[in-house]
Amino acid sequence: DTKKNNEGELIVILFEYCNLACQFCTQDHSSVVGMDTVMEKVESVKNALNVLKARGKTKTTINLMGGELFADEVDDRLFDDYLSLIRSITDYGTEIAMPVKIMIATNMVWTRTDRVKKLLDSSGVKINASYDPAGRFNKESLEIFYSRVTEFKDYISHIGVVMTKPNIKKFMSEQAPYFEYLYNNFTIVFDNYT
C-alpha cells in the first residue's frame, strides 16, 4: 500500500502537575505523581518502539508531555532526568535503526528560561507550544506565553490549538490575541479534543 504511513507516534505523559488549569483539561493539575519516576518510562518507550518497528514503522515522533514539564515550580533536578530520558530514547532508536524525533509539549507559561534553553540546546529537541484563545490563559499568563514564544521562536516546531467550541467562536469573531503573529511565524496544528 503506497499510502501507508511509515512514521509512528508516541505520547509519553511524565506527570500531570501543571501551572495552568485549562477549562477543557481533565488532568489533576496539583498531582506530583510521576515526577520521581521519569527515568522509569524508558523501558515502556523502548517496548513501544519495538512494537512500532515490528509493524513496519521506520521512524517515530515522541511527544513528551505533562502537565507542564517546564513549570517554574518543577525542581531543577527533573531537567537532568529529562535529558537522560531523551538521550536514552534517542540512543535506543539508533541501536534498533529507528530514527526518533522527540518534542516537548509546553504551554510556554514559565519564567525560568535558562534551564529550558540549556535542556533544548543539550538535547536538540524542539518544543510544540500550546495556544488556545479560550479557556487557557488569563491576561498575565497570555503575556508570559507571548514573551516566551518570541524568545524561543527558533526552538518551536509548531503551535498546537485544540479546536473546542469556545476556541472556534474566538477565531470566528477575531478575538484570538497574538494569533496573527503565530500564524505568520509558525506552523499551526489544529487538533480535536475527544
PDB file of C-alpha atoms in Angstrom:
ATOM      1  CA  ASP A   1       0.000   0.000   0.000  1.00  0.00           C
ATOM      2  CA  THR A   2       1.774   3.152  -1.188  1.00  0.00           C
ATOM      3  CA  LYS A   3      -0.317   5.415   1.045  1.00  0.00           C
ATOM      4  CA  LYS A   4       0.655   3.606   4.226  1.00  0.00           C
ATOM      5  CA  ASN A   5       2.329   5.950   6.692  1.00  0.00           C
ATOM      6  CA  ASN A   6       5.728   4.685   7.796  1.00  0.00           C
ATOM      7  CA  GLU A   7       6.028   7.040  10.781  1.00  0.00           C
ATOM      8  CA  GLY A   8       4.980   6.090  14.290  1.00  0.00           C
ATOM      9  CA  GLU A   9       3.976   8.452  17.060  1.00  0.00           C
ATOM     10  CA  LEU A  10       4.122   8.064  20.824  1.00  0.00           C
ATOM     11  CA  ILE A  11       2.759  10.319  23.541  1.00  0.00           C
ATOM     12  CA  VAL A  12       4.575   9.946  26.853  1.00  0.00           C
ATOM     13  CA  ILE A  13       2.942  11.690  29.805  1.00  0.00           C
ATOM     14  CA  LEU A  14       5.571  12.088  32.508  1.00  0.00           C
ATOM     15  CA  PHE A  15       3.282  13.591  35.163  1.00  0.00           C
ATOM     16  CA  GLU A  16       0.125  15.699  35.444  1.00  0.00           C
ATOM     17  CA  TYR A  17       1.327  18.661  37.537  1.00  0.00           C
ATOM     18  CA  CYS A  18       0.576  21.893  35.694  1.00  0.00           C
ATOM     19  CA  ASN A  19       0.751  25.606  36.381  1.00  0.00           C
ATOM     20  CA  LEU A  20      -2.468  26.279  34.435  1.00  0.00           C
ATOM     21  CA  ALA A  21      -5.988  24.913  34.779  1.00  0.00           C
ATOM     22  CA  CYS A  22      -7.315  24.904  31.218  1.00  0.00           C
ATOM     23  CA  GLN A  23     -11.089  24.547  31.117  1.00  0.00           C
ATOM     24  CA  PHE A  24     -11.032  21.564  28.764  1.00  0.00           C
ATOM     25  CA  CYS A  25      -8.275  19.604  30.571  1.00  0.00           C
ATOM     26  CA  THR A  26      -9.144  16.756  32.919  1.00  0.00           C
ATOM     27  CA  GLN A  27      -5.696  16.226  34.452  1.00  0.00           C
ATOM     28  CA  ASP A  28      -5.028  16.579  38.178  1.00  0.00           C
ATOM     29  CA  HIS A  29      -3.026  19.795  37.968  1.00  0.00           C
ATOM     30  CA  SER A  30      -1.706  19.568  41.529  1.00  0.00           C
ATOM     31  CA  SER A  31      -0.532  15.940  41.315  1.00  0.00           C
ATOM     32  CA  VAL A  32       3.190  15.294  41.606  1.00  0.00           C
ATOM     33  CA  VAL A  33       2.806  11.580  40.857  1.00  0.00           C
ATOM     34  CA  GLY A  34       5.393  10.588  38.268  1.00  0.00           C
ATOM     35  CA  MET A  35       7.872  13.357  38.977  1.00  0.00           C
ATOM     36  CA  ASP A  36      10.146  10.919  40.771  1.00  0.00           C
ATOM     37  CA  THR A  37       9.834   8.178  38.139  1.00  0.00           C
ATOM     38  CA  VAL A  38      10.687   9.940  34.882  1.00  0.00           C
ATOM     39  CA  MET A  39      13.515   7.532  34.051  1.00  0.00           C
ATOM     40  CA  GLU A  40      11.256   4.539  34.675  1.00  0.00           C
ATOM     41  CA  LYS A  41       9.444   5.442  31.444  1.00  0.00           C
ATOM     42  CA  VAL A  42      12.465   4.373  29.345  1.00  0.00           C
ATOM     43  CA  GLU A  43      11.596   0.664  29.232  1.00  0.00           C
ATOM     44  CA  SER A  44       7.985   1.342  28.213  1.00  0.00           C
ATOM     45  CA  VAL A  45       9.159   3.626  25.426  1.00  0.00           C
ATOM     46  CA  LYS A  46      11.691   1.029  24.225  1.00  0.00           C
ATOM     47  CA  ASN A  47       8.954  -1.618  24.167  1.00  0.00           C
ATOM     48  CA  ALA A  48       6.669   0.710  22.198  1.00  0.00           C
ATOM     49  CA  LEU A  49       9.461   1.436  19.695  1.00  0.00           C
ATOM     50  CA  ASN A  50       9.944  -2.307  19.205  1.00  0.00           C
ATOM     51  CA  VAL A  51       6.223  -2.733  18.516  1.00  0.00           C
ATOM     52  CA  LEU A  52       6.222   0.140  16.018  1.00  0.00           C
ATOM     53  CA  LYS A  53       9.262  -1.294  14.245  1.00  0.00           C
ATOM     54  CA  ALA A  54       7.582  -4.716  14.053  1.00  0.00           C
ATOM     55  CA  ARG A  55       4.566  -3.001  12.462  1.00  0.00           C
ATOM     56  CA  GLY A  56       6.735  -1.582   9.700  1.00  0.00           C
ATOM     57  CA  LYS A  57       7.330   1.915  11.033  1.00  0.00           C
ATOM     58  CA  THR A  58      10.721   3.275  10.015  1.00  0.00           C
ATOM     59  CA  LYS A  59      10.818   6.414  12.187  1.00  0.00           C
ATOM     60  CA  THR A  60       8.942   7.737  15.207  1.00  0.00           C
ATOM     61  CA  THR A  61       7.983  11.045  16.763  1.00  0.00           C
ATOM     62  CA  ILE A  62       7.796  11.003  20.548  1.00  0.00           C
ATOM     63  CA  ASN A  63       5.903  13.770  22.336  1.00  0.00           C
ATOM     64  CA  LEU A  64       6.935  14.234  25.957  1.00  0.00           C
ATOM     65  CA  MET A  65       4.249  15.989  27.959  1.00  0.00           C
ATOM     66  CA  GLY A  66       2.765  16.725  31.341  1.00  0.00           C
ATOM     67  CA  GLY A  67       1.123  18.661  32.908  1.00  0.00           C
ATOM     68  CA  GLU A  68       3.731  21.286  32.319  1.00  0.00           C
ATOM     69  CA  LEU A  69       7.283  19.947  32.242  1.00  0.00           C
ATOM     70  CA  PHE A  70       8.810  23.429  32.337  1.00  0.00           C
ATOM     71  CA  ALA A  71       6.649  24.935  35.119  1.00  0.00           C
ATOM     72  CA  ASP A  72       8.678  27.223  37.388  1.00  0.00           C
ATOM     73  CA  GLU A  73       7.728  25.055  40.377  1.00  0.00           C
ATOM     74  CA  VAL A  74       9.341  21.932  38.874  1.00  0.00           C
ATOM     75  CA  ASP A  75      12.608  21.054  40.598  1.00  0.00           C
ATOM     76  CA  ASP A  76      15.787  21.684  38.597  1.00  0.00           C
ATOM     77  CA  ARG A  77      16.820  18.040  39.090  1.00  0.00           C
ATOM     78  CA  LEU A  78      13.970  16.955  36.841  1.00  0.00           C
ATOM     79  CA  PHE A  79      15.690  18.679  33.928  1.00  0.00           C
ATOM     80  CA  ASP A  80      18.600  16.252  34.376  1.00  0.00           C
ATOM     81  CA  ASP A  81      16.075  13.397  34.229  1.00  0.00           C
ATOM     82  CA  TYR A  82      14.521  14.855  31.070  1.00  0.00           C
ATOM     83  CA  LEU A  83      17.922  14.989  29.390  1.00  0.00           C
ATOM     84  CA  SER A  84      18.778  11.427  30.467  1.00  0.00           C
ATOM     85  CA  LEU A  85      15.394  10.197  29.240  1.00  0.00           C
ATOM     86  CA  ILE A  86      15.827  11.920  25.880  1.00  0.00           C
ATOM     87  CA  ARG A  87      19.354  10.540  25.419  1.00  0.00           C
ATOM     88  CA  SER A  88      18.302   7.010  26.426  1.00  0.00           C
ATOM     89  CA  ILE A  89      15.408   7.017  23.973  1.00  0.00           C
ATOM     90  CA  THR A  90      17.464   8.532  21.157  1.00  0.00           C
ATOM     91  CA  ASP A  91      20.309   6.071  21.722  1.00  0.00           C
ATOM     92  CA  TYR A  92      17.897   3.140  21.673  1.00  0.00           C
ATOM     93  CA  GLY A  93      16.326   4.399  18.456  1.00  0.00           C
ATOM     94  CA  THR A  94      19.794   4.442  16.901  1.00  0.00           C
ATOM     95  CA  GLU A  95      20.513   0.956  18.254  1.00  0.00           C
ATOM     96  CA  ILE A  96      17.424  -0.529  16.554  1.00  0.00           C
ATOM     97  CA  ALA A  97      17.720   1.633  13.401  1.00  0.00           C
ATOM     98  CA  MET A  98      14.533   3.570  14.237  1.00  0.00           C
ATOM     99  CA  PRO A  99      15.207   7.318  13.947  1.00  0.00           C
ATOM    100  CA  VAL A 100      13.445   9.136  16.771  1.00  0.00           C
ATOM    101  CA  LYS A 101      12.354  12.766  16.807  1.00  0.00           C
ATOM    102  CA  ILE A 102      11.487  13.957  20.309  1.00  0.00           C
ATOM    103  CA  MET A 103       9.387  17.011  21.050  1.00  0.00           C
ATOM    104  CA  ILE A 104       8.243  18.504  24.329  1.00  0.00           C
ATOM    105  CA  ALA A 105       4.736  19.943  24.635  1.00  0.00           C
ATOM    106  CA  THR A 106       4.530  23.141  26.677  1.00  0.00           C
ATOM    107  CA  ASN A 107       2.087  25.917  27.485  1.00  0.00           C
ATOM    108  CA  MET A 108       5.018  28.390  27.383  1.00  0.00           C
ATOM    109  CA  VAL A 109       3.923  29.943  30.709  1.00  0.00           C
ATOM    110  CA  TRP A 110       7.153  29.831  32.681  1.00  0.00           C
ATOM    111  CA  THR A 111       9.864  32.332  33.520  1.00  0.00           C
ATOM    112  CA  ARG A 112      12.906  30.184  34.346  1.00  0.00           C
ATOM    113  CA  THR A 113      14.202  30.333  30.796  1.00  0.00           C
ATOM    114  CA  ASP A 114      17.886  29.456  31.327  1.00  0.00           C
ATOM    115  CA  ARG A 115      17.224  25.856  32.323  1.00  0.00           C
ATOM    116  CA  VAL A 116      14.827  25.344  29.422  1.00  0.00           C
ATOM    117  CA  LYS A 117      17.343  26.712  26.903  1.00  0.00           C
ATOM    118  CA  LYS A 118      20.081  24.542  28.411  1.00  0.00           C
ATOM    119  CA  LEU A 119      17.921  21.422  28.039  1.00  0.00           C
ATOM    120  CA  LEU A 120      16.890  22.229  24.480  1.00  0.00           C
ATOM    121  CA  ASP A 121      20.448  23.081  23.445  1.00  0.00           C
ATOM    122  CA  SER A 122      21.867  19.950  25.097  1.00  0.00           C
ATOM    123  CA  SER A 123      19.271  17.581  23.678  1.00  0.00           C
ATOM    124  CA  GLY A 124      18.465  19.105  20.296  1.00  0.00           C
ATOM    125  CA  VAL A 125      14.739  18.588  20.836  1.00  0.00           C
ATOM    126  CA  LYS A 126      12.100  21.058  19.698  1.00  0.00           C
ATOM    127  CA  ILE A 127       9.019  22.183  21.537  1.00  0.00           C
ATOM    128  CA  ASN A 128       5.422  22.298  20.451  1.00  0.00           C
ATOM    129  CA  ALA A 129       3.659  25.197  22.074  1.00  0.00           C
ATOM    130  CA  SER A 130       0.018  25.049  23.083  1.00  0.00           C
ATOM    131  CA  TYR A 131      -2.198  28.026  22.286  1.00  0.00           C
ATOM    132  CA  ASP A 132      -5.901  28.319  22.927  1.00  0.00           C
ATOM    133  CA  PRO A 133      -7.628  31.707  22.890  1.00  0.00           C
ATOM    134  CA  ALA A 134     -10.443  30.445  25.163  1.00  0.00           C
ATOM    135  CA  GLY A 135     -10.131  28.597  28.445  1.00  0.00           C
ATOM    136  CA  ARG A 136      -6.344  28.562  28.804  1.00  0.00           C
ATOM    137  CA  PHE A 137      -4.842  31.946  29.643  1.00  0.00           C
ATOM    138  CA  ASN A 138      -5.609  34.868  31.883  1.00  0.00           C
ATOM    139  CA  LYS A 139      -4.149  38.263  30.967  1.00  0.00           C
ATOM    140  CA  GLU A 140      -0.874  37.687  32.836  1.00  0.00           C
ATOM    141  CA  SER A 141      -0.270  34.151  31.556  1.00  0.00           C
ATOM    142  CA  LEU A 142      -1.082  35.237  27.984  1.00  0.00           C
ATOM    143  CA  GLU A 143       1.638  37.901  28.199  1.00  0.00           C
ATOM    144  CA  ILE A 144       4.133  35.332  29.510  1.00  0.00           C
ATOM    145  CA  PHE A 145       3.130  32.968  26.694  1.00  0.00           C
ATOM    146  CA  TYR A 146       3.736  35.636  24.051  1.00  0.00           C
ATOM    147  CA  SER A 147       7.060  36.636  25.599  1.00  0.00           C
ATOM    148  CA  ARG A 148       8.271  33.008  25.661  1.00  0.00           C
ATOM    149  CA  VAL A 149       7.075  32.339  22.105  1.00  0.00           C
ATOM    150  CA  THR A 150       9.016  35.293  20.759  1.00  0.00           C
ATOM    151  CA  GLU A 151      12.101  34.467  22.847  1.00  0.00           C
ATOM    152  CA  PHE A 152      12.041  30.736  21.963  1.00  0.00           C
ATOM    153  CA  LYS A 153      10.984  31.163  18.343  1.00  0.00           C
ATOM    154  CA  ASP A 154      13.890  29.103  16.985  1.00  0.00           C
ATOM    155  CA  TYR A 155      13.121  26.194  19.323  1.00  0.00           C
ATOM    156  CA  ILE A 156       9.444  25.833  18.378  1.00  0.00           C
ATOM    157  CA  SER A 157       8.400  23.092  15.960  1.00  0.00           C
ATOM    158  CA  HIS A 158       4.763  24.152  15.797  1.00  0.00           C
ATOM    159  CA  ILE A 159       1.875  25.722  17.661  1.00  0.00           C
ATOM    160  CA  GLY A 160      -0.934  23.371  18.669  1.00  0.00           C
ATOM    161  CA  VAL A 161      -4.531  24.553  19.036  1.00  0.00           C
ATOM    162  CA  VAL A 162      -7.324  22.426  20.478  1.00  0.00           C
ATOM    163  CA  MET A 163     -10.481  23.019  18.464  1.00  0.00           C
ATOM    164  CA  THR A 164     -13.066  23.368  21.203  1.00  0.00           C
ATOM    165  CA  LYS A 165     -16.302  25.219  20.522  1.00  0.00           C
ATOM    166  CA  PRO A 166     -15.170  28.251  22.604  1.00  0.00           C
ATOM    167  CA  ASN A 167     -11.888  28.401  20.629  1.00  0.00           C
ATOM    168  CA  ILE A 168     -13.731  28.222  17.323  1.00  0.00           C
ATOM    169  CA  LYS A 169     -16.001  31.091  18.438  1.00  0.00           C
ATOM    170  CA  LYS A 170     -12.930  33.181  19.365  1.00  0.00           C
ATOM    171  CA  PHE A 171     -11.370  32.564  15.950  1.00  0.00           C
ATOM    172  CA  MET A 172     -14.604  33.308  14.094  1.00  0.00           C
ATOM    173  CA  SER A 173     -15.074  36.592  15.968  1.00  0.00           C
ATOM    174  CA  GLU A 174     -11.391  37.517  15.503  1.00  0.00           C
ATOM    175  CA  GLN A 175     -10.788  37.555  19.264  1.00  0.00           C
ATOM    176  CA  ALA A 176      -7.682  35.383  19.342  1.00  0.00           C
ATOM    177  CA  PRO A 177      -4.858  37.530  20.751  1.00  0.00           C
ATOM    178  CA  TYR A 178      -1.499  37.150  19.014  1.00  0.00           C
ATOM    179  CA  PHE A 179      -2.863  34.592  16.564  1.00  0.00           C
ATOM    180  CA  GLU A 180      -1.828  36.614  13.522  1.00  0.00           C
ATOM    181  CA  TYR A 181       1.761  36.645  14.806  1.00  0.00           C
ATOM    182  CA  LEU A 182       1.626  32.895  15.482  1.00  0.00           C
ATOM    183  CA  TYR A 183       0.080  32.157  12.087  1.00  0.00           C
ATOM    184  CA  ASN A 184       2.683  34.224  10.245  1.00  0.00           C
ATOM    185  CA  ASN A 185       5.676  32.739  12.068  1.00  0.00           C
ATOM    186  CA  PHE A 186       4.894  29.100  12.821  1.00  0.00           C
ATOM    187  CA  THR A 187       3.191  26.005  11.541  1.00  0.00           C
ATOM    188  CA  ILE A 188      -0.208  25.856  13.232  1.00  0.00           C
ATOM    189  CA  VAL A 189      -1.649  22.429  14.018  1.00  0.00           C
ATOM    190  CA  PHE A 190      -5.360  22.286  14.796  1.00  0.00           C
ATOM    191  CA  ASP A 191      -6.382  19.250  16.784  1.00  0.00           C
ATOM    192  CA  ASN A 192      -9.681  17.988  18.079  1.00  0.00           C
ATOM    193  CA  TYR A 193     -10.401  17.155  21.686  1.00  0.00           C
ATOM    194  CA  THR A 194     -12.047  13.840  22.407  1.00  0.00           C
TER     195      THR A 194
END
